[in-house]
Tab-separated table of C-alpha atoms and ligand atoms in Angstrom:
chain	number	residue	atom	x	y	z
A	286	MET	CA	26.744	33.226	38.572
A	287	LYS	CA	24.656	30.233	37.881
A	288	LYS	CA	22.678	32.133	35.257
A	289	ARG	CA	25.769	33.434	33.546
A	290	PHE	CA	27.075	29.903	33.176
A	291	LEU	CA	23.795	28.194	32.171
A	292	LEU	CA	22.509	30.564	29.535
A	293	PRO	CA	25.332	30.330	27.023
A	294	PHE	CA	25.487	26.590	27.687
A	295	LEU	CA	21.761	26.183	26.872
A	296	ILE	CA	21.997	28.308	23.772
A	297	GLY	CA	24.973	26.253	22.633
A	298	LEU	CA	23.069	23.051	23.386
A	299	ALA	CA	19.971	24.127	21.418
A	300	ALA	CA	22.085	24.887	18.395
A	301	ALA	CA	24.242	21.794	18.745
A	302	VAL	CA	21.574	19.119	19.183
A	303	PRO	CA	20.101	19.200	15.668
A	304	ALA	CA	23.571	19.586	14.168
A	305	ILE	CA	24.947	16.583	16.031
A	306	ALA	CA	21.901	14.504	15.172
A	307	GLN	CA	21.632	15.531	11.520
A	308	GLN	CA	25.194	15.913	10.281
A	309	PRO	CA	26.112	12.232	10.179
A	310	LEU	CA	22.809	11.341	8.415
A	311	ASP	CA	23.163	14.089	5.817
A	312	ALA	CA	26.789	13.171	5.152
A	313	LEU	CA	25.908	9.465	4.922
A	314	VAL	CA	23.077	10.145	2.466
A	315	ASP	CA	25.436	12.314	0.360
A	316	ARG	CA	27.935	9.468	0.295
A	317	GLU	CA	25.338	6.855	-0.789
A	318	ILE	CA	22.986	8.798	-3.012
A	319	ALA	CA	24.701	8.176	-6.373
A	320	GLN	CA	24.732	4.455	-5.701
A	321	LEU	CA	21.093	4.539	-4.629
A	322	VAL	CA	20.025	6.354	-7.769
A	323	SER	CA	21.731	3.745	-9.926
A	324	THR	CA	20.126	0.959	-7.894
A	325	TYR	CA	16.751	2.665	-8.487
A	326	LYS	CA	17.307	2.924	-12.228
A	327	MET	CA	18.339	-0.706	-12.414
A	328	LEU	CA	15.210	-1.789	-10.525
A	329	HIS	CA	13.017	0.530	-12.589
A	330	ALA	CA	14.275	-1.067	-15.797
A	331	SER	CA	13.626	-4.620	-14.536
A	332	PRO	CA	10.175	-4.793	-12.889
A	333	GLU	CA	8.405	-8.117	-12.153
A	334	LEU	CA	4.672	-8.790	-11.871
A	335	SER	CA	2.937	-9.614	-8.582
A	336	HIS	CA	3.621	-13.264	-7.524
A	337	TYR	CA	6.780	-13.357	-9.732
A	338	GLU	CA	9.227	-11.062	-7.856
A	339	GLU	CA	11.993	-13.679	-7.924
A	340	LYS	CA	14.935	-11.500	-9.072
A	341	THR	CA	13.816	-8.366	-7.209
A	342	SER	CA	13.507	-10.237	-3.914
A	343	ALA	CA	16.900	-11.961	-4.422
A	344	PHE	CA	18.546	-8.600	-5.068
A	345	PHE	CA	16.948	-7.042	-1.982
A	346	ALA	CA	18.001	-10.005	0.147
A	347	THR	CA	21.615	-9.784	-1.085
A	348	GLN	CA	21.835	-6.090	-0.339
A	349	LEU	CA	20.570	-6.522	3.233
A	350	ARG	CA	22.748	-9.582	3.876
A	351	ALA	CA	25.803	-7.534	2.864
A	352	LEU	CA	24.892	-5.004	5.549
A	353	GLY	CA	24.959	-7.650	8.283
A	354	PHE	CA	21.220	-8.478	8.427
A	355	THR	CA	20.163	-12.096	8.990
A	356	VAL	CA	17.985	-12.673	5.938
A	357	THR	CA	15.285	-15.268	5.280
A	358	GLU	CA	13.918	-15.567	1.747
A	359	ARG	CA	10.731	-17.014	0.268
A	360	VAL	CA	8.637	-16.147	3.346
A	361	GLY	CA	4.959	-16.497	2.544
A	362	LYS	CA	2.276	-19.009	1.654
A	363	TYR	CA	-0.396	-18.172	-0.902
A	364	GLU	CA	-3.719	-19.918	-0.987
A	365	ARG	CA	-2.749	-20.992	-4.475
A	366	THR	CA	-0.180	-23.675	-3.924
A	367	ASP	CA	1.258	-23.399	-7.424
A	368	LEU	CA	2.745	-19.975	-6.561
A	369	VAL	CA	6.005	-19.281	-4.693
A	370	ALA	CA	5.846	-16.304	-2.297
A	371	TYR	CA	8.998	-14.189	-2.594
A	372	GLY	CA	8.817	-12.511	0.828
A	373	VAL	CA	12.064	-11.307	2.398
A	374	VAL	CA	12.588	-10.835	6.156
A	375	ALA	CA	15.862	-9.216	7.276
A	376	VAL	CA	16.661	-8.937	10.989
A	377	LEU	CA	19.404	-6.741	12.591
A	378	LYS	CA	19.780	-7.185	16.319
A	379	ASN	CA	21.475	-4.354	18.203
A	380	GLY	CA	21.054	-5.038	21.953
A	381	ASN	CA	17.896	-4.711	24.047
A	382	GLY	CA	15.249	-2.276	22.954
A	383	PRO	CA	12.077	-1.995	20.869
A	384	THR	CA	11.406	-4.133	17.805
A	385	VAL	CA	10.648	-1.969	14.817
A	386	TRP	CA	9.557	-3.318	11.416
A	387	VAL	CA	9.880	-1.438	8.166
A	388	ARG	CA	8.111	-2.722	5.051
A	389	THR	CA	8.598	-2.275	1.345
A	390	ASP	CA	6.598	-3.933	-1.373
A	391	LEU	CA	8.357	-5.480	-4.388
A	392	ASP	CA	6.015	-5.842	-7.347
A	393	GLY	CA	5.398	-3.989	-10.614
A	394	LEU	CA	2.238	-3.768	-12.752
A	395	PRO	CA	1.129	-4.875	-16.216
A	396	VAL	CA	1.541	-1.394	-17.747
A	397	GLU	CA	3.518	-0.341	-20.820
A	398	GLU	CA	5.790	2.496	-19.742
A	399	LYS	CA	5.482	5.717	-21.675
A	400	THR	CA	7.568	8.130	-19.584
A	401	GLY	CA	10.414	8.264	-22.122
A	402	VAL	CA	13.136	8.278	-19.429
A	403	PRO	CA	16.418	6.611	-20.498
A	404	TYR	CA	15.970	3.894	-17.853
A	405	ALA	CA	12.320	3.140	-18.822
A	406	SER	CA	11.200	-0.477	-18.603
A	407	LYS	CA	11.005	-2.437	-21.849
A	408	VAL	CA	10.136	-5.686	-19.998
A	409	LYS	CA	7.502	-7.947	-21.511
A	410	THR	CA	6.285	-11.140	-19.990
A	411	ARG	CA	3.305	-13.484	-19.957
A	412	ASN	CA	0.575	-12.920	-17.390
A	413	GLU	CA	-1.252	-15.739	-15.586
A	414	ALA	CA	-3.752	-15.992	-18.481
A	415	GLY	CA	-0.797	-16.542	-20.871
A	416	GLN	CA	-1.148	-13.178	-22.625
A	417	GLU	CA	1.966	-11.085	-23.394
A	418	VAL	CA	1.990	-7.960	-21.248
A	419	SER	CA	4.455	-5.133	-20.620
A	420	VAL	CA	5.631	-4.592	-17.051
A	421	MET	CA	6.333	-1.283	-15.279
A	422	HIS	CA	6.986	-0.061	-11.745
A	423	ALA	CA	3.976	2.207	-12.263
A	424	CYS	CA	3.212	2.382	-8.542
A	425	GLY	CA	6.815	3.282	-7.628
A	426	HIS	CA	7.564	0.196	-5.526
A	427	ASP	CA	11.110	0.544	-6.926
A	428	VAL	CA	11.330	3.835	-5.018
A	429	HIS	CA	10.277	1.998	-1.844
A	430	ILE	CA	12.789	-0.848	-2.291
A	431	THR	CA	15.622	1.631	-2.915
A	432	SER	CA	14.586	3.826	0.049
A	433	MET	CA	14.627	0.763	2.312
A	434	ILE	CA	18.066	-0.295	1.074
A	435	GLY	CA	19.255	3.244	1.781
A	436	THR	CA	17.606	3.239	5.250
A	437	ALA	CA	19.257	-0.122	6.002
A	438	LYS	CA	22.656	1.363	5.007
A	439	MET	CA	22.104	4.405	7.267
A	440	LEU	CA	20.987	2.362	10.259
A	441	ALA	CA	23.786	-0.182	9.879
A	442	ALA	CA	26.251	2.728	9.898
A	443	LEU	CA	24.577	4.508	12.816
A	444	LYS	CA	24.305	1.483	15.159
A	445	ASP	CA	25.693	3.512	18.054
A	446	GLN	CA	22.625	5.774	17.943
A	447	TRP	CA	19.934	3.120	18.397
A	448	HIS	CA	19.200	-0.134	20.215
A	449	GLY	CA	16.728	-2.956	19.741
A	450	THR	CA	15.752	-5.199	16.868
A	451	LEU	CA	15.256	-3.780	13.367
A	452	VAL	CA	13.330	-5.913	10.888
A	453	ILE	CA	13.099	-4.874	7.272
A	454	ILE	CA	10.687	-6.838	5.076
A	455	GLY	CA	10.198	-7.088	1.338
A	456	GLN	CA	6.569	-7.945	0.703
A	457	PRO	CA	5.522	-9.505	-2.578
A	458	ALA	CA	2.172	-9.111	-4.363
A	459	GLU	CA	0.902	-5.830	-2.935
A	460	GLU	CA	-0.963	-5.013	-6.115
A	461	THR	CA	-3.062	-8.145	-5.814
A	462	VAL	CA	-3.387	-7.570	-2.029
A	463	THR	CA	-2.286	-11.143	-1.458
A	464	GLY	CA	1.293	-10.620	-0.185
A	465	ALA	CA	0.790	-9.442	3.371
A	466	ARG	CA	-1.753	-12.225	3.966
A	467	ALA	CA	0.640	-14.808	2.529
A	468	MET	CA	3.498	-13.665	4.798
A	469	LEU	CA	1.273	-13.718	7.902
A	470	ALA	CA	0.036	-17.181	6.917
A	471	ASP	CA	3.661	-18.360	6.934
A	472	GLY	CA	4.197	-17.448	10.585
A	473	LEU	CA	5.562	-13.936	10.147
A	474	TYR	CA	5.125	-12.967	13.809
A	475	THR	CA	6.094	-16.302	15.292
A	476	ARG	CA	9.170	-17.109	13.202
A	477	PHE	CA	10.553	-13.533	13.593
A	478	PRO	CA	10.540	-11.063	16.516
A	479	ARG	CA	7.026	-9.561	16.825
A	480	PRO	CA	6.919	-5.813	16.103
A	481	ASP	CA	6.208	-3.031	18.615
A	482	PHE	CA	5.804	-0.648	15.686
A	483	ILE	CA	5.521	-1.026	11.919
A	484	LEU	CA	6.468	1.644	9.391
A	485	ALA	CA	6.134	1.999	5.631
A	486	LEU	CA	6.225	4.707	3.024
A	487	HIS	CA	4.515	5.003	-0.371
A	488	ASP	CA	5.456	7.428	-3.060
A	489	SER	CA	2.937	10.084	-3.921
A	490	ALA	CA	2.056	11.127	-7.463
A	491	ASP	CA	0.620	14.453	-6.137
A	492	ALA	CA	3.350	15.731	-3.836
A	493	GLU	CA	6.679	17.380	-4.736
A	494	ALA	CA	9.922	15.484	-4.331
A	495	GLY	CA	11.380	16.714	-1.022
A	496	LYS	CA	8.042	16.558	0.837
A	497	ILE	CA	6.505	13.996	3.122
A	498	THR	CA	2.726	13.987	3.495
A	499	TYR	CA	0.740	12.034	6.040
A	500	VAL	CA	-2.747	11.210	7.327
A	501	PRO	CA	-3.302	10.473	11.044
A	502	GLY	CA	-6.016	7.854	11.743
A	503	TYR	CA	-7.873	6.204	8.847
A	504	ALA	CA	-5.740	6.918	5.784
A	505	MET	CA	-6.783	4.398	3.130
A	506	ALA	CA	-10.049	2.451	2.853
A	507	SER	CA	-10.683	-1.244	3.092
A	508	SER	CA	-11.382	-2.871	-0.226
A	509	THR	CA	-13.838	-5.773	-0.511
A	510	SER	CA	-14.461	-7.589	-3.744
A	511	VAL	CA	-17.995	-8.973	-4.131
A	512	ASP	CA	-19.800	-10.868	-6.865
A	513	VAL	CA	-23.602	-10.953	-6.965
A	514	VAL	CA	-24.947	-13.787	-9.039
A	515	VAL	CA	-28.470	-12.786	-10.099
A	516	ARG	CA	-30.325	-15.910	-11.099
A	517	GLY	CA	-33.573	-16.035	-13.059
A	518	LEU	CA	-35.360	-18.536	-15.263
A	519	GLY	CA	-34.212	-18.209	-18.875
A	520	GLY	CA	-36.154	-18.759	-22.062
A	521	HIS	CA	-37.077	-17.326	-25.488
A	522	GLY	CA	-36.799	-13.559	-25.870
A	523	SER	CA	-40.272	-13.475	-27.411
A	524	LYS	CA	-41.877	-15.190	-24.427
A	525	PRO	CA	-41.067	-13.179	-21.262
A	526	GLU	CA	-44.173	-14.510	-19.504
A	527	ALA	CA	-42.516	-17.950	-19.297
A	528	THR	CA	-39.297	-16.603	-17.726
A	529	LYS	CA	-37.928	-14.604	-14.768
A	530	ASP	CA	-35.584	-12.201	-16.545
A	531	PRO	CA	-32.313	-11.730	-14.605
A	532	VAL	CA	-31.257	-8.836	-16.874
A	533	VAL	CA	-34.193	-6.681	-15.701
A	534	ILE	CA	-33.733	-7.869	-12.100
A	535	ALA	CA	-30.002	-7.020	-12.230
A	536	ALA	CA	-30.818	-3.552	-13.603
A	537	GLN	CA	-33.156	-2.870	-10.663
A	538	ILE	CA	-30.555	-4.214	-8.194
A	539	ILE	CA	-27.876	-1.918	-9.600
A	540	LEU	CA	-30.024	1.181	-9.085
A	541	ALA	CA	-31.300	0.030	-5.665
A	542	LEU	CA	-27.743	-0.590	-4.414
A	543	GLN	CA	-27.096	3.158	-4.858
A	544	THR	CA	-29.466	3.796	-1.912
A	545	ILE	CA	-27.120	1.972	0.530
A	546	ILE	CA	-24.725	4.959	0.624
A	547	SER	CA	-27.358	7.674	0.113
A	548	ARG	CA	-30.062	6.335	2.495
A	549	GLU	CA	-28.621	3.701	4.877
A	550	ASN	CA	-25.087	4.835	5.664
A	551	SER	CA	-24.173	7.733	7.900
A	552	PRO	CA	-22.802	10.659	5.837
A	553	LEU	CA	-20.062	10.844	8.459
A	554	ASP	CA	-18.754	7.401	7.518
A	555	PRO	CA	-17.146	7.520	4.051
A	556	ALA	CA	-18.001	4.514	1.913
A	557	VAL	CA	-18.234	3.583	-1.770
A	558	VAL	CA	-20.245	0.890	-3.587
A	559	THR	CA	-19.142	0.576	-7.203
A	560	ILE	CA	-20.472	-2.001	-9.650
A	561	GLY	CA	-17.573	-2.242	-12.077
A	562	SER	CA	-18.763	-5.059	-14.262
A	563	ILE	CA	-22.033	-6.681	-15.404
A	564	HIS	CA	-22.103	-9.794	-17.533
A	565	GLY	CA	-25.090	-11.786	-18.728
A	566	GLY	CA	-26.600	-13.270	-21.820
A	567	THR	CA	-25.342	-14.408	-25.188
A	568	LYS	CA	-27.834	-13.263	-27.854
A	569	ARG	CA	-30.609	-10.727	-28.413
A	570	ASN	CA	-33.482	-13.216	-28.427
A	571	ILE	CA	-32.491	-15.336	-25.431
A	572	ILE	CA	-33.378	-14.458	-21.873
A	573	PRO	CA	-30.395	-15.812	-19.914
A	574	ASP	CA	-30.407	-17.864	-16.698
A	575	GLU	CA	-28.132	-15.539	-14.813
A	576	VAL	CA	-26.302	-12.210	-14.703
A	577	VAL	CA	-23.127	-11.638	-12.681
A	578	LEU	CA	-22.338	-8.280	-11.103
A	579	GLN	CA	-18.846	-7.536	-9.863
A	580	LEU	CA	-18.534	-4.914	-7.099
A	581	THR	CA	-15.870	-3.149	-5.071
A	582	ILE	CA	-16.794	-1.875	-1.608
A	583	ARG	CA	-14.666	0.764	0.141
A	584	THR	CA	-15.023	1.781	3.806
A	585	TYR	CA	-12.853	2.833	6.719
A	586	LYS	CA	-14.743	1.146	9.564
A	587	GLU	CA	-15.239	-2.597	9.729
A	588	GLU	CA	-18.835	-2.228	11.011
A	589	VAL	CA	-19.703	-0.072	7.943
A	590	ARG	CA	-18.214	-2.735	5.699
A	591	ARG	CA	-20.305	-5.439	7.344
A	592	HIS	CA	-23.492	-3.349	7.113
A	593	ILE	CA	-22.970	-2.738	3.377
A	594	LEU	CA	-22.451	-6.444	2.681
A	595	THR	CA	-25.659	-7.304	4.598
A	596	ALA	CA	-27.572	-4.531	2.712
A	597	ILE	CA	-26.405	-5.752	-0.694
A	598	GLU	CA	-27.682	-9.255	0.056
A	599	ARG	CA	-30.996	-8.005	1.527
A	600	ILE	CA	-31.706	-5.653	-1.443
A	601	ALA	CA	-30.691	-8.190	-4.103
A	602	LYS	CA	-32.839	-10.925	-2.543
A	603	GLY	CA	-35.757	-8.549	-1.963
A	604	ILE	CA	-35.845	-7.380	-5.593
A	605	ALA	CA	-35.528	-10.958	-6.915
A	606	ALA	CA	-38.383	-12.114	-4.611
A	607	GLY	CA	-40.470	-9.123	-5.771
A	608	ALA	CA	-39.968	-10.245	-9.357
A	609	GLY	CA	-41.237	-13.741	-8.501
A	610	VAL	CA	-37.945	-15.566	-8.532
A	611	PRO	CA	-38.299	-18.753	-6.422
A	612	ASP	CA	-36.262	-18.995	-3.202
A	613	ASP	CA	-34.013	-21.689	-4.615
A	614	ARG	CA	-33.010	-19.283	-7.406
A	615	ALA	CA	-32.400	-16.310	-5.063
A	616	PRO	CA	-29.317	-14.171	-5.772
A	617	ILE	CA	-26.025	-15.418	-4.345
A	618	LEU	CA	-23.521	-12.987	-2.735
A	619	LYS	CA	-19.856	-14.078	-2.964
A	620	VAL	CA	-17.274	-12.131	-0.923
A	621	ILE	CA	-13.848	-12.757	-2.458
A	622	GLU	CA	-11.675	-12.505	0.650
A	623	SER	CA	-8.475	-13.300	-1.272
A	624	GLU	CA	-8.955	-10.068	-3.279
A	625	SER	CA	-9.893	-7.928	-0.264
A	626	ALA	CA	-7.778	-5.725	2.005
A	627	PRO	CA	-8.456	-4.074	5.377
A	628	SER	CA	-8.361	-0.315	5.825
A	629	LEU	CA	-5.111	1.430	6.675
A	630	TYR	CA	-5.269	3.043	10.145
A	631	ASN	CA	-2.262	5.197	10.989
A	632	ASP	CA	-1.990	5.071	14.790
A	633	PRO	CA	-2.393	8.810	15.648
A	634	GLN	CA	0.186	8.880	18.481
A	635	LEU	CA	2.778	7.016	16.434
A	636	THR	CA	2.054	9.221	13.388
A	637	GLU	CA	2.623	12.354	15.448
A	638	ARG	CA	5.864	11.036	16.922
A	639	VAL	CA	7.229	9.839	13.584
A	640	THR	CA	6.262	12.914	11.559
A	641	ALA	CA	7.728	15.270	14.202
A	642	ALA	CA	11.037	13.359	13.934
A	643	ILE	CA	10.890	13.568	10.125
A	644	GLY	CA	10.200	17.287	10.386
A	645	ARG	CA	13.376	17.706	12.442
A	646	ALA	CA	15.321	15.870	9.734
A	647	ILE	CA	13.950	17.471	6.556
A	648	GLY	CA	12.371	20.705	7.867
A	649	VAL	CA	8.883	21.043	9.352
A	650	ASP	CA	7.599	22.922	6.282
A	651	ASN	CA	8.311	19.833	4.193
A	652	VAL	CA	6.017	17.601	6.268
A	653	VAL	CA	2.391	18.216	5.405
A	654	LYS	CA	-0.891	16.680	6.654
A	655	VAL	CA	-3.196	15.685	3.780
A	656	PRO	CA	-6.725	14.199	3.476
A	657	PRO	CA	-7.335	10.419	3.481
A	658	MET	CA	-8.337	8.505	0.333
A	659	MET	CA	-10.578	5.611	-0.605
A	660	ALA	CA	-7.852	3.658	-2.432
A	661	SER	CA	-6.474	0.561	-0.694
A	662	GLU	CA	-3.173	-1.106	0.320
A	663	ASP	CA	-2.577	-4.349	2.122
A	664	PHE	CA	-0.001	-2.833	4.515
A	665	GLY	CA	-2.827	-2.356	7.073
A	666	ARG	CA	-3.146	-6.144	7.385
A	667	LEU	CA	0.213	-6.285	9.112
A	668	SER	CA	-1.174	-4.295	12.059
A	669	LEU	CA	-3.613	-7.156	12.896
A	670	ASP	CA	-6.770	-4.993	13.219
A	671	HIS	CA	-4.933	-2.049	14.879
A	672	GLN	CA	-3.316	-4.280	17.524
A	673	ILE	CA	0.187	-3.245	16.459
A	674	PRO	CA	0.670	0.545	15.993
A	675	ALA	CA	1.495	1.163	12.361
A	676	VAL	CA	1.982	4.174	10.076
A	677	MET	CA	2.478	4.559	6.367
A	678	PHE	CA	3.381	8.048	5.147
A	679	TRP	CA	3.562	9.452	1.605
A	680	LEU	CA	6.808	10.329	-0.092
A	681	GLY	CA	6.561	13.186	-2.579
A	682	ALA	CA	8.032	11.975	-5.924
A	683	ILE	CA	7.196	14.618	-8.512
A	684	GLU	CA	9.335	17.388	-9.972
A	685	PRO	CA	8.177	20.526	-8.086
A	686	SER	CA	7.705	22.613	-11.283
A	687	LYS	CA	5.264	19.991	-12.595
A	688	VAL	CA	3.219	20.059	-9.382
A	689	GLU	CA	3.127	23.852	-9.532
A	690	ALA	CA	2.042	23.843	-13.184
A	691	SER	CA	-0.703	21.339	-12.457
A	692	ARG	CA	-1.950	23.448	-9.525
A	693	LYS	CA	-2.096	26.509	-11.805
A	694	SER	CA	-3.718	24.879	-14.804
A	695	GLY	CA	-5.984	22.450	-12.930
A	696	LYS	CA	-4.723	19.697	-15.243
A	697	PRO	CA	-4.140	16.555	-13.160
A	698	LEU	CA	-0.710	14.945	-13.004
A	699	PRO	CA	-0.290	11.300	-14.093
A	700	SER	CA	-1.534	9.191	-11.202
A	701	LEU	CA	-0.004	6.087	-9.644
A	702	HIS	CA	-0.511	3.138	-12.042
A	703	SER	CA	-0.307	5.504	-15.043
A	704	SER	CA	2.090	4.664	-17.914
A	705	LEU	CA	3.337	8.242	-17.491
A	706	PHE	CA	4.050	8.204	-13.765
A	707	GLY	CA	7.696	9.223	-13.472
A	708	PRO	CA	9.229	9.930	-10.029
A	709	LEU	CA	12.203	12.322	-9.889
A	710	PRO	CA	14.841	9.919	-8.560
A	711	GLU	CA	17.476	11.826	-6.581
A	712	PRO	CA	15.470	14.212	-4.386
A	713	THR	CA	12.761	11.549	-3.856
A	714	LEU	CA	15.234	8.897	-2.696
A	715	ARG	CA	17.174	11.391	-0.558
A	716	THR	CA	13.961	12.370	1.242
A	717	GLY	CA	12.744	8.742	1.485
A	718	VAL	CA	15.963	7.584	3.107
A	719	LYS	CA	16.206	10.536	5.497
A	720	ALA	CA	12.544	10.325	6.453
A	721	MET	CA	12.512	6.548	7.161
A	722	THR	CA	15.911	6.578	8.907
A	723	SER	CA	14.878	9.452	11.224
A	724	ALA	CA	11.564	7.759	11.894
A	725	VAL	CA	13.270	4.525	12.972
A	726	LEU	CA	15.915	6.399	14.984
A	727	GLU	CA	13.130	8.212	16.848
A	728	LEU	CA	11.541	4.882	17.878
A	729	MET	CA	14.816	3.089	18.678
A	730	LYS	CA	17.016	5.917	19.984
A	731	LYS	CA	19.215	5.258	23.004
B	277	ZN	ZN1	-0.328	0.279	-6.706
B	278	ZN	ZN1	1.754	0.882	-4.452
């Protein structure tokens, strides 16, 4: 008797649970998608450079305020006091429960758009050096902003399904990795409710629209900008015996630095040392006083980063000493903290929980684990050295037939930051909104 009653009930329940959970979200997304696509196109056509996101942040703030969020604008303090930080913090309280933060970035890039879409950016402006540059959302931060507006709409409409405090932030200056630091420096976690979890998404130039890809654990590398000033004793090009030639010393340093990764670092700890620029001298027959090398260092682990910095200094000073450069002219290592970002560590437990929920919303086959990368993002800074569990997942943004053609031909697709990077708006936004909404609902469900 018991069995006869329970079995049909359980079967009914199994079928009903996803339907009950998903139907309102699907219907809500259907209702909003046309508006979201036009918001996206408007944002795409009007990008702003890092540090100058005045109109974008005001638009984002207005949208969230209209949904009932308490919004604070201009949150952030840059080291440079001549710049205004256009950070937005929007808080929606809905009873007792966890505090979940969701972050979008706001800035575009100095790239001239060549996608040829009707809503392509034609914006030109002056950069900080006073040169005229074109501006494009070549990293797809317009996709992120629109996905967060959509997520805010869903969660405001589905308030009966969750409890707690939802905080949505618009972060300026991601591309210069100065925005997250500026917001933290302005009391982000003391002026606003401190997060239990932080979520973000970033569009992917490799994955099809409709898919979410993710990396548990270390997902993106730390990025450290370093200058090495190689000092010598300059003189006439015909009289090397009276000089200490920094050009030759710099050349030896460049080659020796390659041994840090190959000979000092564990092959199990991914790391990169790239010398992207070398500048020295003015004329063929003058031995200059100094040469400046500009480096980028990428690592996942902090101890690996510290070891590499120590090794660069040791090798540079050792080679200069070997060439007879006096101690008071030894090379100088300058770490440019304001241009550096920590690695992105996706808390494995949180990643599993969130991606399982996304799988239930968009289909498990559409949620795919992918390898990490050595590129960088400043989202990781918000987790305060892994103290606050955080995850950023990838949102597929490319027309599926193009991804298929690229796989077949081996010809790479336009990457993020390319003038040809062109997300497919509707399916990308639909997936972004559904994924982020179901991730937040999983963490805040009643
Ligand atoms: Zn970017
Ligand atoms: Zn980006």
